[in-house]
mmCIF file of C-alpha atoms in Angstrom:
data_model
loop_
_atom_site.group_PDB
_atom_site.id
_atom_site.type_symbol
_atom_site.label_atom_id
_atom_site.label_comp_id
_atom_site.label_asym_id
_atom_site.label_seq_id
_atom_site.Cartn_x
_atom_site.Cartn_y
_atom_site.Cartn_z
ATOM 1 C CA MET A 1 116.104 81.643 143.197
ATOM 2 C CA SER A 2 116.491 83.866 141.357
ATOM 3 C CA PHE A 3 116.560 87.411 142.114
ATOM 4 C CA GLN A 4 115.702 89.438 138.664
ATOM 5 C CA ASN A 5 112.237 90.930 138.741
ATOM 6 C CA ALA A 6 109.507 88.949 137.685
ATOM 7 C CA SER A 7 107.491 91.341 136.546
ATOM 8 C CA ALA A 8 109.717 93.139 133.656
ATOM 9 C CA PHE A 9 110.032 89.804 131.845
ATOM 10 C CA LEU A 10 107.867 90.141 128.590
ATOM 11 C CA SER A 11 107.676 86.941 126.804
ATOM 12 C CA PRO A 12 108.224 87.425 123.792
ATOM 13 C CA ASP A 13 105.905 84.872 122.009
ATOM 14 C CA PHE A 14 102.952 85.615 120.900
ATOM 15 C CA ILE A 15 99.384 84.172 119.781
ATOM 16 C CA ILE A 16 97.209 86.286 116.989
ATOM 17 C CA ARG A 17 93.654 84.709 116.548
ATOM 18 C CA ALA A 18 90.177 86.176 117.256
ATOM 19 C CA ALA A 19 88.737 86.748 120.999
ATOM 20 C CA ALA A 20 86.713 83.564 121.373
ATOM 21 C CA GLN A 21 87.818 83.058 125.158
ATOM 22 C CA PRO A 22 85.628 84.868 128.075
ATOM 23 C CA TRP A 23 88.776 85.666 130.042
ATOM 24 C CA GLU A 24 89.609 86.681 126.410
ATOM 25 C CA LEU A 25 86.521 89.169 125.406
ATOM 26 C CA ALA A 26 87.908 90.826 128.406
ATOM 27 C CA GLY A 27 91.295 91.568 127.576
ATOM 28 C CA VAL A 28 90.501 93.049 124.322
ATOM 29 C CA ARG A 29 87.547 96.079 126.779
ATOM 30 C CA ASP A 30 89.955 95.988 129.329
ATOM 31 C CA LEU A 31 93.138 97.231 127.479
ATOM 32 C CA ARG A 32 90.713 99.066 124.763
ATOM 33 C CA HIS A 33 89.533 101.501 127.360
ATOM 34 C CA ARG A 34 93.094 101.531 129.102
ATOM 35 C CA VAL A 35 94.161 102.377 125.709
ATOM 36 C CA PHE A 36 90.803 105.023 124.346
ATOM 37 C CA VAL A 37 89.602 106.245 127.710
ATOM 38 C CA GLU A 38 93.011 106.240 130.437
ATOM 39 C CA GLU A 39 95.994 107.264 128.047
ATOM 40 C CA GLN A 40 94.733 108.921 124.736
ATOM 41 C CA ARG A 41 91.483 110.279 126.280
ATOM 42 C CA ILE A 42 89.751 109.542 122.779
ATOM 43 C CA PHE A 43 86.243 108.923 125.093
ATOM 44 C CA ALA A 44 85.158 109.942 128.603
ATOM 45 C CA GLU A 45 83.973 106.431 130.403
ATOM 46 C CA HIS A 46 84.585 104.447 127.402
ATOM 47 C CA ASP A 47 84.880 103.832 123.472
ATOM 48 C CA ARG A 48 81.729 100.749 122.794
ATOM 49 C CA ASP A 49 79.478 101.919 120.673
ATOM 50 C CA ALA A 50 77.465 100.225 118.192
ATOM 51 C CA ILE A 51 79.908 98.009 116.468
ATOM 52 C CA ASP A 52 80.602 95.472 118.809
ATOM 53 C CA ALA A 53 77.130 93.965 118.732
ATOM 54 C CA ILE A 54 78.415 93.143 114.694
ATOM 55 C CA ALA A 55 81.969 93.076 115.206
ATOM 56 C CA THR A 56 84.143 90.040 115.655
ATOM 57 C CA PRO A 57 87.458 91.236 118.022
ATOM 58 C CA LEU A 58 90.103 89.914 117.369
ATOM 59 C CA ALA A 59 93.816 89.533 119.565
ATOM 60 C CA ALA A 60 97.730 89.611 120.074
ATOM 61 C CA ILE A 61 98.115 87.276 123.504
ATOM 62 C CA SER A 62 101.060 87.704 125.513
ATOM 63 C CA THR A 63 102.304 83.611 126.866
ATOM 64 C CA LEU A 64 103.689 82.316 129.458
ATOM 65 C CA ALA A 65 105.912 78.222 129.388
ATOM 66 C CA SER A 66 104.368 78.471 125.873
ATOM 67 C CA GLU A 67 100.349 78.658 127.245
ATOM 68 C CA ALA A 68 98.137 81.710 126.876
ATOM 69 C CA ASP A 69 97.980 84.025 129.430
ATOM 70 C CA GLN A 70 96.725 87.373 128.219
ATOM 71 C CA VAL A 71 95.360 90.395 126.385
ATOM 72 C CA VAL A 72 98.327 92.144 124.840
ATOM 73 C CA GLY A 73 96.767 93.778 121.217
ATOM 74 C CA THR A 74 93.337 93.795 119.546
ATOM 75 C CA VAL A 75 91.912 95.827 116.818
ATOM 76 C CA ARG A 76 87.434 94.265 115.646
ATOM 77 C CA ILE A 77 86.177 94.158 112.035
ATOM 78 C CA HIS A 78 83.145 94.407 110.604
ATOM 79 C CA GLU A 79 81.278 93.871 107.051
ATOM 80 C CA GLU A 80 80.301 97.548 107.079
ATOM 81 C CA ALA A 81 77.923 97.408 103.974
ATOM 82 C CA PRO A 82 78.359 93.925 100.957
ATOM 83 C CA ARG A 83 81.653 92.885 100.553
ATOM 84 C CA ILE A 84 82.732 96.146 102.091
ATOM 85 C CA TRP A 85 84.619 95.505 105.126
ATOM 86 C CA ARG A 86 86.507 97.794 107.528
ATOM 87 C CA GLY A 87 88.756 97.639 110.683
ATOM 88 C CA SER A 88 89.132 99.495 113.745
ATOM 89 C CA ARG A 89 89.673 100.733 117.785
ATOM 90 C CA LEU A 90 93.193 98.593 117.254
ATOM 91 C CA ALA A 91 95.420 98.567 120.013
ATOM 92 C CA VAL A 92 97.748 97.976 121.540
ATOM 93 C CA ALA A 93 99.329 97.445 125.066
ATOM 94 C CA GLU A 94 101.504 100.155 126.392
ATOM 95 C CA SER A 95 104.015 97.290 128.110
ATOM 96 C CA HIS A 96 103.763 95.643 124.793
ATOM 97 C CA ARG A 97 104.439 98.027 121.705
ATOM 98 C CA ARG A 98 108.326 97.998 121.580
ATOM 99 C CA MET A 99 108.090 94.564 120.966
ATOM 100 C CA GLY A 100 106.961 95.394 117.346
ATOM 101 C CA ARG A 101 105.831 93.075 114.566
ATOM 102 C CA LEU A 102 102.046 93.155 117.006
ATOM 103 C CA GLY A 103 100.229 95.380 115.605
ATOM 104 C CA ALA A 104 101.520 94.349 112.266
ATOM 105 C CA GLU A 105 99.851 90.693 113.136
ATOM 106 C CA LEU A 106 96.595 92.334 114.274
ATOM 107 C CA ILE A 107 95.833 94.763 110.992
ATOM 108 C CA ARG A 108 97.517 90.922 108.851
ATOM 109 C CA LEU A 109 94.167 88.854 111.290
ATOM 110 C CA ALA A 110 92.263 91.955 110.055
ATOM 111 C CA VAL A 111 92.142 91.747 106.459
ATOM 112 C CA CYS A 112 93.118 88.052 106.396
ATOM 113 C CA THR A 113 89.888 87.628 107.736
ATOM 114 C CA ALA A 114 87.788 89.465 106.276
ATOM 115 C CA HIS A 115 89.694 88.784 102.209
ATOM 116 C CA GLY A 116 88.112 85.150 103.575
ATOM 117 C CA ARG A 117 84.554 86.021 104.242
ATOM 118 C CA GLY A 118 84.114 87.935 101.124
ATOM 119 C CA CYS A 119 85.255 91.193 101.595
ATOM 120 C CA ASP A 120 86.469 92.896 98.314
ATOM 121 C CA ARG A 121 87.463 96.539 100.072
ATOM 122 C CA PHE A 122 89.005 96.779 103.801
ATOM 123 C CA LEU A 123 89.147 99.691 104.777
ATOM 124 C CA ALA A 124 89.996 101.646 108.560
ATOM 125 C CA GLN A 125 90.607 105.329 110.286
ATOM 126 C CA VAL A 126 94.277 105.532 110.845
ATOM 127 C CA GLN A 127 95.570 107.520 113.595
ATOM 128 C CA MET A 128 98.114 109.775 111.615
ATOM 129 C CA GLN A 129 100.853 108.798 114.088
ATOM 130 C CA ASN A 130 100.367 104.631 112.206
ATOM 131 C CA VAL A 131 100.194 105.869 109.017
ATOM 132 C CA ASN A 132 103.751 104.623 108.039
ATOM 133 C CA LEU A 133 102.512 102.077 109.778
ATOM 134 C CA PHE A 134 100.048 100.935 106.918
ATOM 135 C CA LYS A 135 101.515 102.206 104.151
ATOM 136 C CA ARG A 136 104.169 99.955 105.141
ATOM 137 C CA LEU A 137 101.678 96.977 104.841
ATOM 138 C CA ARG A 138 100.260 97.550 101.392
ATOM 139 C CA TRP A 139 97.447 99.803 102.186
ATOM 140 C CA GLN A 140 96.490 103.588 100.225
ATOM 141 C CA PRO A 141 95.651 106.810 101.664
ATOM 142 C CA LEU A 142 92.537 108.388 101.067
ATOM 143 C CA ARG A 143 91.654 111.361 102.434
ATOM 144 C CA GLU A 144 92.327 113.233 105.655
ATOM 145 C CA ILE A 145 89.238 113.152 108.362
ATOM 146 C CA GLU A 146 89.133 113.658 111.455
ATOM 147 C CA VAL A 147 87.137 111.077 114.020
ATOM 148 C CA HIS A 148 86.372 111.866 117.881
ATOM 149 C CA GLY A 149 88.384 115.071 117.345
ATOM 150 C CA VAL A 150 91.242 113.273 116.508
ATOM 151 C CA PRO A 151 92.965 113.425 112.627
ATOM 152 C CA HIS A 152 93.095 110.001 111.132
ATOM 153 C CA MET A 153 93.266 109.343 107.585
ATOM 154 C CA GLU A 154 90.992 106.816 105.909
ATOM 155 C CA MET A 155 93.028 103.884 104.234
ATOM 156 C CA GLU A 156 92.620 101.205 101.631
ATOM 157 C CA ALA A 157 94.062 97.474 101.904
ATOM 158 C CA GLU A 158 95.829 96.041 98.564
ATOM 159 C CA LEU A 159 93.749 92.519 99.521
ATOM 160 C CA SER A 160 96.320 90.560 96.742
ATOM 161 C CA ALA A 161 98.288 91.623 99.776
ATOM 162 C CA TYR A 162 96.394 89.410 102.269
ATOM 163 C CA PRO A 163 96.075 85.792 101.800
ATOM 164 C CA PRO A 164 92.490 84.830 102.921
ATOM 165 C CA ILE A 165 92.077 82.777 106.355
ATOM 166 C CA PRO A 166 88.640 80.901 106.431
ATOM 167 C CA ASP A 167 89.656 80.622 109.951
ATOM 168 C CA PRO A 168 90.780 83.104 112.209
ATOM 169 C CA PHE A 169 89.809 81.342 115.330
ATOM 170 C CA VAL A 170 92.949 78.651 114.922
ATOM 171 C CA GLY A 171 95.221 82.245 114.311
ATOM 172 C CA TRP A 172 99.110 82.389 114.726
ATOM 173 C CA LYS A 173 101.875 82.301 116.853
ATOM 174 C CA THR A 174 104.683 84.563 116.339
ATOM 175 C CA LEU A 175 107.704 85.199 117.620
ATOM 176 C CA SER A 176 108.931 89.506 118.690
ATOM 177 C CA PRO A 177 112.036 90.701 116.029
ATOM 178 C CA LYS A 178 114.450 89.544 118.294
ATOM 179 C CA ARG A 179 113.536 86.193 118.705
ATOM 180 C CA ARG A 180 113.542 85.359 115.431
ATOM 181 C CA ARG A 181 116.905 86.988 115.044
ATOM 182 C CA GLN A 182 118.420 83.729 117.069
#
């Protein structure tokens, strides 16, 4: 018998892929609600909009015994105009922000997926506290803007840093930084 608190355990293994299963799509919606409505209070009731109808939701999924367990990160992508893509609603569960890499892996999947679908430009409106992360991932700031009353930076990805991915539903597994060093 173990006396450790199982709820304190966070698996170091994650699946990064497009969300497709009903439980994954529900997890994406729930996570976005927790982050943008409850935590950040950017929206009063929900963060859904018309883009959700055309966007591809991507997810970081935690694992338990090497099996998919729960959605702990998300971002959505859509083609805004011919060959111009946009990412939005990047969110990582508060419990998993200290794991590192989940936001970066979601950004990588987002841009590589759009690149694989013929993207010539990939843009995002990034909250100011995340600008340095995007810069490290080879994004360029374009201009400061305000979105839903929150300061953001319009940014553009350097596509040459993101090889095209033909099928985002296959995705990949990633390990937390601590686990990779072992």
